[in-house]
XYZ file of C-alpha atoms in Angstrom:
457
model
C -33.867 85.217 155.920
C -31.142 82.752 156.814
C -27.507 83.868 157.161
C -26.462 81.866 154.064
C -29.153 83.596 151.978
C -28.037 87.029 153.219
C -24.421 86.239 152.315
C -25.444 85.063 148.860
C -27.500 88.224 148.244
C -24.614 90.437 149.352
C -22.285 88.529 147.011
C -24.606 89.138 144.064
C -24.803 92.855 144.889
C -21.015 93.008 145.096
C -20.597 91.275 141.717
C -23.077 93.674 140.100
C -21.276 96.684 141.586
C -17.928 95.397 140.360
C -19.325 94.926 136.846
C -20.730 98.454 136.861
C -17.414 99.863 138.041
C -15.555 97.867 135.367
C -17.637 99.345 132.522
C -15.692 102.128 130.839
C -15.955 104.740 128.105
C -13.126 104.697 125.574
C -12.482 107.589 123.187
C -10.555 106.279 120.188
C -8.898 107.778 117.116
C -8.059 104.751 114.965
C -8.774 101.096 114.199
C -5.476 100.208 115.902
C -6.706 101.694 119.194
C -9.941 99.706 118.878
C -8.008 96.460 118.316
C -6.131 96.991 121.581
C -9.300 97.188 123.690
C -10.535 94.308 125.815
C -14.219 95.177 125.964
C -16.711 93.956 128.537
C -20.441 94.411 128.975
C -21.452 98.012 129.538
C -18.415 99.522 127.792
C -18.772 102.333 125.271
C -16.365 102.996 122.437
C -16.625 106.585 121.185
C -15.155 107.242 117.741
C -13.741 110.764 117.583
C -15.561 113.053 115.193
C -13.819 113.771 111.947
C -12.789 111.664 108.956
C -11.722 108.048 109.459
C -10.057 107.090 106.187
C -8.826 103.641 105.091
C -9.617 102.004 108.434
C -10.417 98.309 108.915
C -12.787 98.505 111.868
C -13.390 95.292 113.798
C -15.826 95.559 116.690
C -15.427 92.512 118.922
C -16.819 91.714 122.329
C -19.497 89.962 124.301
C -22.078 92.113 125.969
C -25.353 91.031 127.507
C -28.975 92.000 127.080
C -28.764 94.309 130.097
C -25.234 95.461 129.328
C -24.562 95.701 125.633
C -21.276 97.075 124.345
C -21.809 100.291 122.390
C -19.651 101.396 119.471
C -20.761 104.876 118.444
C -19.802 108.224 117.012
C -18.572 110.734 119.558
C -21.283 112.945 118.113
C -23.787 111.127 115.936
C -23.526 112.065 112.276
C -20.077 113.638 112.607
C -17.790 110.598 112.471
C -17.179 110.091 108.746
C -15.876 106.681 107.656
C -14.369 106.877 104.161
C -11.763 105.632 101.712
C -11.573 101.834 101.663
C -12.760 101.548 105.275
C -14.967 98.622 106.310
C -16.622 97.474 109.524
C -17.086 93.958 110.944
C -19.463 93.419 113.875
C -18.273 90.267 115.605
C -19.694 89.276 118.974
C -22.838 89.324 121.081
C -25.071 92.215 122.143
C -23.027 94.798 120.278
C -24.579 98.114 119.171
C -23.140 100.286 116.401
C -24.713 103.712 116.042
C -24.358 107.169 114.622
C -21.682 106.560 111.959
C -21.566 108.052 108.457
C -20.061 105.944 105.671
C -19.348 108.351 102.822
C -16.937 108.958 99.963
C -15.555 105.451 100.015
C -14.971 102.337 97.916
C -14.810 98.913 99.562
C -13.971 97.038 96.313
C -14.913 93.349 96.705
C -15.346 93.609 100.481
C -18.677 94.301 102.133
C -18.901 97.728 103.709
C -20.560 96.575 106.960
C -20.747 92.896 107.896
C -22.298 91.036 110.805
C -20.013 88.017 111.237
C -21.118 84.390 111.310
C -20.551 84.426 115.080
C -22.566 87.583 115.675
C -25.666 87.305 117.816
C -28.151 89.896 119.082
C -26.150 92.719 117.494
C -27.530 95.958 116.088
C -26.647 98.587 113.493
C -28.664 101.754 114.026
C -28.755 105.487 113.233
C -26.104 105.045 110.567
C -25.906 106.194 106.935
C -24.167 104.884 103.823
C -23.923 107.131 100.760
C -21.399 107.593 97.947
C -19.655 104.346 98.857
C -19.664 102.772 95.426
C -17.084 100.840 93.480
C -15.656 102.639 90.464
C -15.710 99.273 88.673
C -19.479 98.796 88.393
C -19.085 95.060 87.732
C -17.154 94.396 90.953
C -19.603 92.705 93.323
C -20.051 93.622 96.951
C -22.826 94.533 99.380
C -23.107 97.531 101.629
C -24.581 95.583 104.565
C -24.566 91.804 105.076
C -26.121 89.845 107.908
C -24.749 86.510 109.016
C -25.158 85.111 112.540
C -28.516 85.260 114.290
C -30.986 87.708 115.823
C -29.227 90.758 114.422
C -30.956 94.010 113.555
C -30.495 96.873 111.061
C -32.726 99.832 111.893
C -33.130 103.579 111.416
C -30.426 103.758 108.782
C -30.216 105.925 105.649
C -28.922 104.223 102.514
C -28.680 105.935 99.164
C -27.708 105.237 95.609
C -25.661 102.065 95.207
C -24.821 101.765 91.501
C -22.354 98.863 91.297
C -23.054 95.123 91.229
C -24.392 93.521 94.388
C -27.375 93.680 96.655
C -27.483 96.677 98.983
C -28.473 94.581 102.041
C -27.953 90.830 102.038
C -29.165 88.205 104.503
C -27.327 84.873 104.529
C -29.000 81.738 105.845
C -27.467 78.659 107.452
C -28.863 75.443 108.905
C -30.157 77.380 111.905
C -32.875 80.067 111.560
C -31.400 83.544 111.965
C -34.399 85.698 113.043
C -32.885 88.924 111.707
C -34.840 92.169 111.639
C -34.519 95.003 109.090
C -36.740 97.925 110.035
C -37.361 101.694 109.918
C -34.723 102.298 107.254
C -34.928 104.795 104.392
C -33.626 103.428 101.097
C -33.381 106.613 99.085
C -33.124 105.444 95.514
C -30.975 103.116 93.501
C -30.508 103.764 89.766
C -30.992 100.909 87.262
C -28.035 98.529 87.272
C -28.878 96.948 83.931
C -29.126 93.297 85.002
C -29.393 90.948 87.965
C -27.658 91.985 91.149
C -29.312 95.326 91.820
C -31.638 94.336 94.670
C -32.106 96.563 97.698
C -32.713 93.668 100.132
C -32.152 90.000 99.366
C -33.120 87.576 102.133
C -31.159 84.434 101.326
C -29.641 82.913 98.190
C -30.895 80.131 95.956
C -28.536 77.468 97.370
C -30.075 77.803 100.857
C -33.559 78.907 99.795
C -35.370 75.930 101.348
C -33.870 76.622 104.796
C -35.765 78.587 107.445
C -34.694 82.177 107.971
C -37.552 83.871 109.885
C -36.242 87.281 108.845
C -38.603 90.221 109.334
C -38.486 93.197 106.946
C -40.799 95.903 108.233
C -41.521 99.650 108.363
C -38.994 100.571 105.681
C -39.337 103.123 102.878
C -38.125 102.161 99.391
C -38.131 105.433 97.449
C -37.432 105.286 93.684
C -35.466 102.065 94.021
C -34.938 101.035 90.386
C -31.851 98.793 90.552
C -33.643 95.814 89.013
C -37.059 94.118 88.915
C -36.538 92.676 92.436
C -36.504 95.565 94.917
C -36.902 93.053 97.755
C -36.013 89.476 96.863
C -37.181 86.697 99.170
C -34.884 83.667 98.837
C -35.465 81.716 102.037
C -38.310 80.303 104.089
C -40.696 81.631 106.758
C -39.949 85.322 106.267
C -42.291 88.211 107.069
C -42.394 91.336 104.895
C -44.855 93.833 106.359
C -45.741 97.512 106.631
C -43.221 98.750 104.064
C -43.722 101.584 101.576
C -42.640 100.984 97.977
C -42.837 104.466 96.440
C -42.369 105.015 92.711
C -40.103 101.975 92.330
C -39.470 100.446 88.906
C -39.513 96.998 90.442
C -41.373 94.905 92.965
C -41.351 92.571 95.939
C -40.477 89.140 94.567
C -40.973 85.841 96.373
C -38.234 84.364 94.207
C -37.308 81.283 96.220
C -38.404 79.627 99.443
C -41.819 79.037 100.958
C -44.173 80.260 103.702
C -43.672 84.000 103.254
C -46.130 86.364 104.957
C -46.559 89.598 102.998
C -48.992 92.082 104.529
C -49.642 95.719 105.319
C -47.381 96.987 102.527
C -48.107 100.073 100.413
C -47.165 99.978 96.730
C -47.587 103.462 95.235
C -46.447 103.692 91.636
C -47.833 107.087 90.601
C -47.801 105.716 87.035
C -44.026 105.307 86.975
C -42.823 102.974 84.236
C -42.500 99.304 85.271
C -43.750 99.924 88.813
C -44.956 96.598 90.210
C -46.347 94.878 93.270
C -45.796 91.253 94.358
C -44.535 88.357 92.233
C -45.331 84.932 93.689
C -43.221 81.788 93.217
C -43.141 78.786 95.583
C -45.429 77.272 98.193
C -47.715 78.337 101.032
C -47.331 82.097 100.714
C -49.875 84.537 102.151
C -50.301 87.979 100.580
C -52.935 90.060 102.334
C -53.952 93.520 103.566
C -51.698 95.264 101.018
C -52.492 98.422 99.030
C -51.530 98.836 95.341
C -52.055 102.134 93.510
C -51.078 103.432 90.080
C -48.831 100.519 89.078
C -47.972 100.263 85.377
C -46.179 96.914 85.414
C -47.414 94.058 83.251
C -46.746 90.341 83.150
C -43.820 89.602 85.469
C -44.133 93.123 86.912
C -47.909 93.266 87.432
C -49.597 94.277 90.680
C -50.016 90.651 91.800
C -48.543 88.047 89.473
C -48.308 84.260 89.778
C -45.472 82.732 87.774
C -45.499 79.485 85.883
C -42.819 76.998 86.920
C -40.274 74.533 85.603
C -40.634 70.778 85.903
C -38.175 69.378 88.488
C -36.368 72.697 88.896
C -32.937 73.090 90.503
C -32.698 75.343 93.530
C -31.996 78.327 91.285
C -34.958 77.601 89.007
C -38.643 78.527 89.071
C -40.656 76.447 91.531
C -44.365 75.842 91.271
C -46.839 78.083 93.084
C -48.878 75.943 95.473
C -51.398 76.734 98.226
C -51.080 80.523 97.981
C -53.663 82.739 99.670
C -54.181 86.290 98.373
C -56.867 88.263 100.177
C -58.058 91.622 101.496
C -55.821 93.562 99.137
C -56.906 96.776 97.404
C -55.790 97.450 93.835
C -56.518 100.918 92.426
C -55.752 102.075 88.890
C -53.239 99.282 88.216
C -52.479 98.289 84.608
C -52.801 94.545 85.316
C -54.207 93.722 88.781
C -53.817 89.923 88.556
C -51.714 87.866 86.144
C -51.915 84.072 86.070
C -48.969 82.221 84.539
C -46.469 85.011 83.944
C -43.200 83.982 82.359
C -44.838 81.197 80.378
C -42.650 79.594 77.699
C -41.605 76.099 76.565
C -39.612 75.543 79.757
C -41.807 77.520 82.173
C -45.084 75.671 81.697
C -46.343 74.349 85.064
C -49.326 76.406 86.312
C -50.113 77.321 89.896
C -52.031 74.845 92.074
C -54.632 75.134 94.859
C -54.494 78.927 95.121
C -57.227 81.118 96.615
C -57.801 84.771 95.696
C -60.622 86.303 97.742
C -62.050 89.461 99.320
C -59.868 91.795 97.259
C -61.095 95.170 95.993
C -60.278 96.423 92.496
C -61.079 99.809 90.971
C -59.994 101.943 88.041
C -59.103 99.204 85.546
C -60.845 97.583 82.606
C -58.748 94.412 82.737
C -58.953 92.466 85.991
C -57.283 89.095 85.325
C -54.726 88.366 82.610
C -54.590 84.653 81.796
C -51.157 84.044 80.315
C -51.710 80.410 81.336
C -55.229 79.529 80.186
C -54.811 75.931 81.414
C -55.049 77.297 84.961
C -58.732 78.194 84.569
C -59.854 75.365 86.852
C -60.691 75.218 90.587
C -57.749 72.888 91.211
C -55.437 75.641 90.002
C -56.915 78.922 91.213
C -60.206 80.014 92.768
C -61.470 83.614 92.762
C -64.166 84.241 95.382
C -65.918 87.216 97.004
C -63.821 89.851 95.259
C -65.345 93.286 94.642
C -64.907 95.298 91.472
C -65.767 98.902 90.723
C -66.537 98.120 87.082
C -67.626 95.219 84.890
C -66.057 91.870 84.142
C -67.015 88.410 82.984
C -64.486 86.811 85.332
C -65.917 84.430 87.913
C -65.517 85.380 91.564
C -65.931 89.161 91.115
C -69.001 91.146 92.122
C -69.660 94.580 90.676
C -70.259 97.316 93.240
C -71.734 100.738 92.584
C -71.245 102.533 95.904
C -68.962 105.532 95.542
C -65.371 105.022 96.656
C -64.136 106.674 99.814
C -60.816 108.495 99.969
C -58.840 109.257 103.117
C -56.589 112.244 103.869
C -53.558 110.431 102.476
C -55.206 109.751 99.125
C -55.849 106.056 99.692
C -59.075 104.800 98.160
C -61.480 102.404 99.854
C -64.746 100.766 98.744
C -68.051 102.278 99.879
C -69.200 101.842 103.470
C -71.404 98.854 102.662
C -68.323 96.905 101.500
C -65.865 98.033 104.154
C -64.875 94.499 105.185
C -63.263 93.788 101.816
C -59.848 95.051 100.750
C -57.149 96.985 102.575
C -58.079 97.803 106.203
C -57.733 101.266 107.810
C -54.200 102.606 108.125
C -52.217 101.621 111.188
C -50.006 104.001 113.169
C -46.921 102.460 111.548
C -48.296 102.924 108.022
C -49.192 106.562 108.716
C -45.629 107.159 109.922
C -44.340 105.764 106.629
C -46.517 108.117 104.573
C -45.525 111.082 106.742
C -41.830 110.190 106.761
C -41.687 109.890 110.546
C -39.435 107.582 112.581
C -37.637 106.515 109.398
C -33.851 106.686 109.075
C -31.368 108.169 111.598
C -32.778 110.512 114.232
C -29.914 112.972 113.520
C -30.978 113.181 109.864
C -34.668 114.016 109.748
C -36.604 112.847 106.703
C -38.426 115.934 105.481
C -40.607 114.206 102.933
C -44.209 113.100 102.752
C -45.290 110.497 100.252
C -48.387 111.288 98.213
C -50.586 109.551 95.702
C -50.565 111.728 92.606
C -53.020 109.905 90.343
C -56.597 109.391 91.464
C -59.031 107.202 89.571
C -62.293 106.906 91.424
């Protein structure tokens, strides 16, 4: 090695050592102390345990992939943020963890917000409960994501009752690539109108812009805020491996195109208005999902394709085109497939060029509901190679007589001879959902297993 190369290597080692030595741990007692910090990569800010009331927390700094800046409870689960306190995450490679937001009211402010400048930031191992506005018509969200490549994971969120989505993703001209995963959404009572979603990915004004948000490995347990438990309102999003358990609502592809929806479990247990997936827009794929005991009809059916408006505005109902729906299993659902839901004088355009194939249906006398009879043509929708445990005159369905199989979690599969059709075997991630493992904060164990209560073989 030449002398110049040795000198350069020694300089790099020196710089790294200086950076390591500069990283510090700060124990703080108030938002004012946080504001006075000049944070660098590798720093840790430890919030003293106890109650932090009426604090405007602003977490600023620029960390790196190797040296994020950490903003955490001194002891996870024992730093209680309350009153009208809020938190803004504003920087790069920032990690917030272990906080408890409880007994508060943020009014028209969002409780936790990733700023527009935030990038590669993370909110983890945090809970929000009893943080509702006393004025139920005052709109706010509990978590909002601006910026790009931010993540919300292993959080526990319970019971928002006032107006506004619980978690909101906002989209700009640049894809954001956010990730929302391994969270436990433990109920939301009916709000009584629009604005009670658990997760909304985008808004109608920006719904044709790319988001590339991934929503995965979450549990939605008795989330009844409104018909849209998860509302997709942007383009190129992935919604996979989530459990929707006894929710009076559904996953709605409300706006935007190119959504991938797969590996999700929809278990209704005969709860009123429990639904599956509502499809609106273009080039969506809905596959490898499991639907069981759903009572929803029409707009709330297991898999429903809406009619559309002619020349709709961004907030209107856009035509379903080029959808692919395959390898799904639908057991004991009131209405497995609905074509043309929402039909009226204004909502009259049927779906186009849609394929529904290799799905498995059991435990229902009614397979397809044609609210839009004009769609009974191959240019509109084609049913092919679907299997049915029962009888129907619908084209594209074959009756099977082999006895259903049932696994240890209560999920039903077609007989061995037809094993390549319908929902595939459970993955490790899906088993963890059903067993309540690796969901929510690690300091607050989820002692609940999710079971199918109604069997119809």
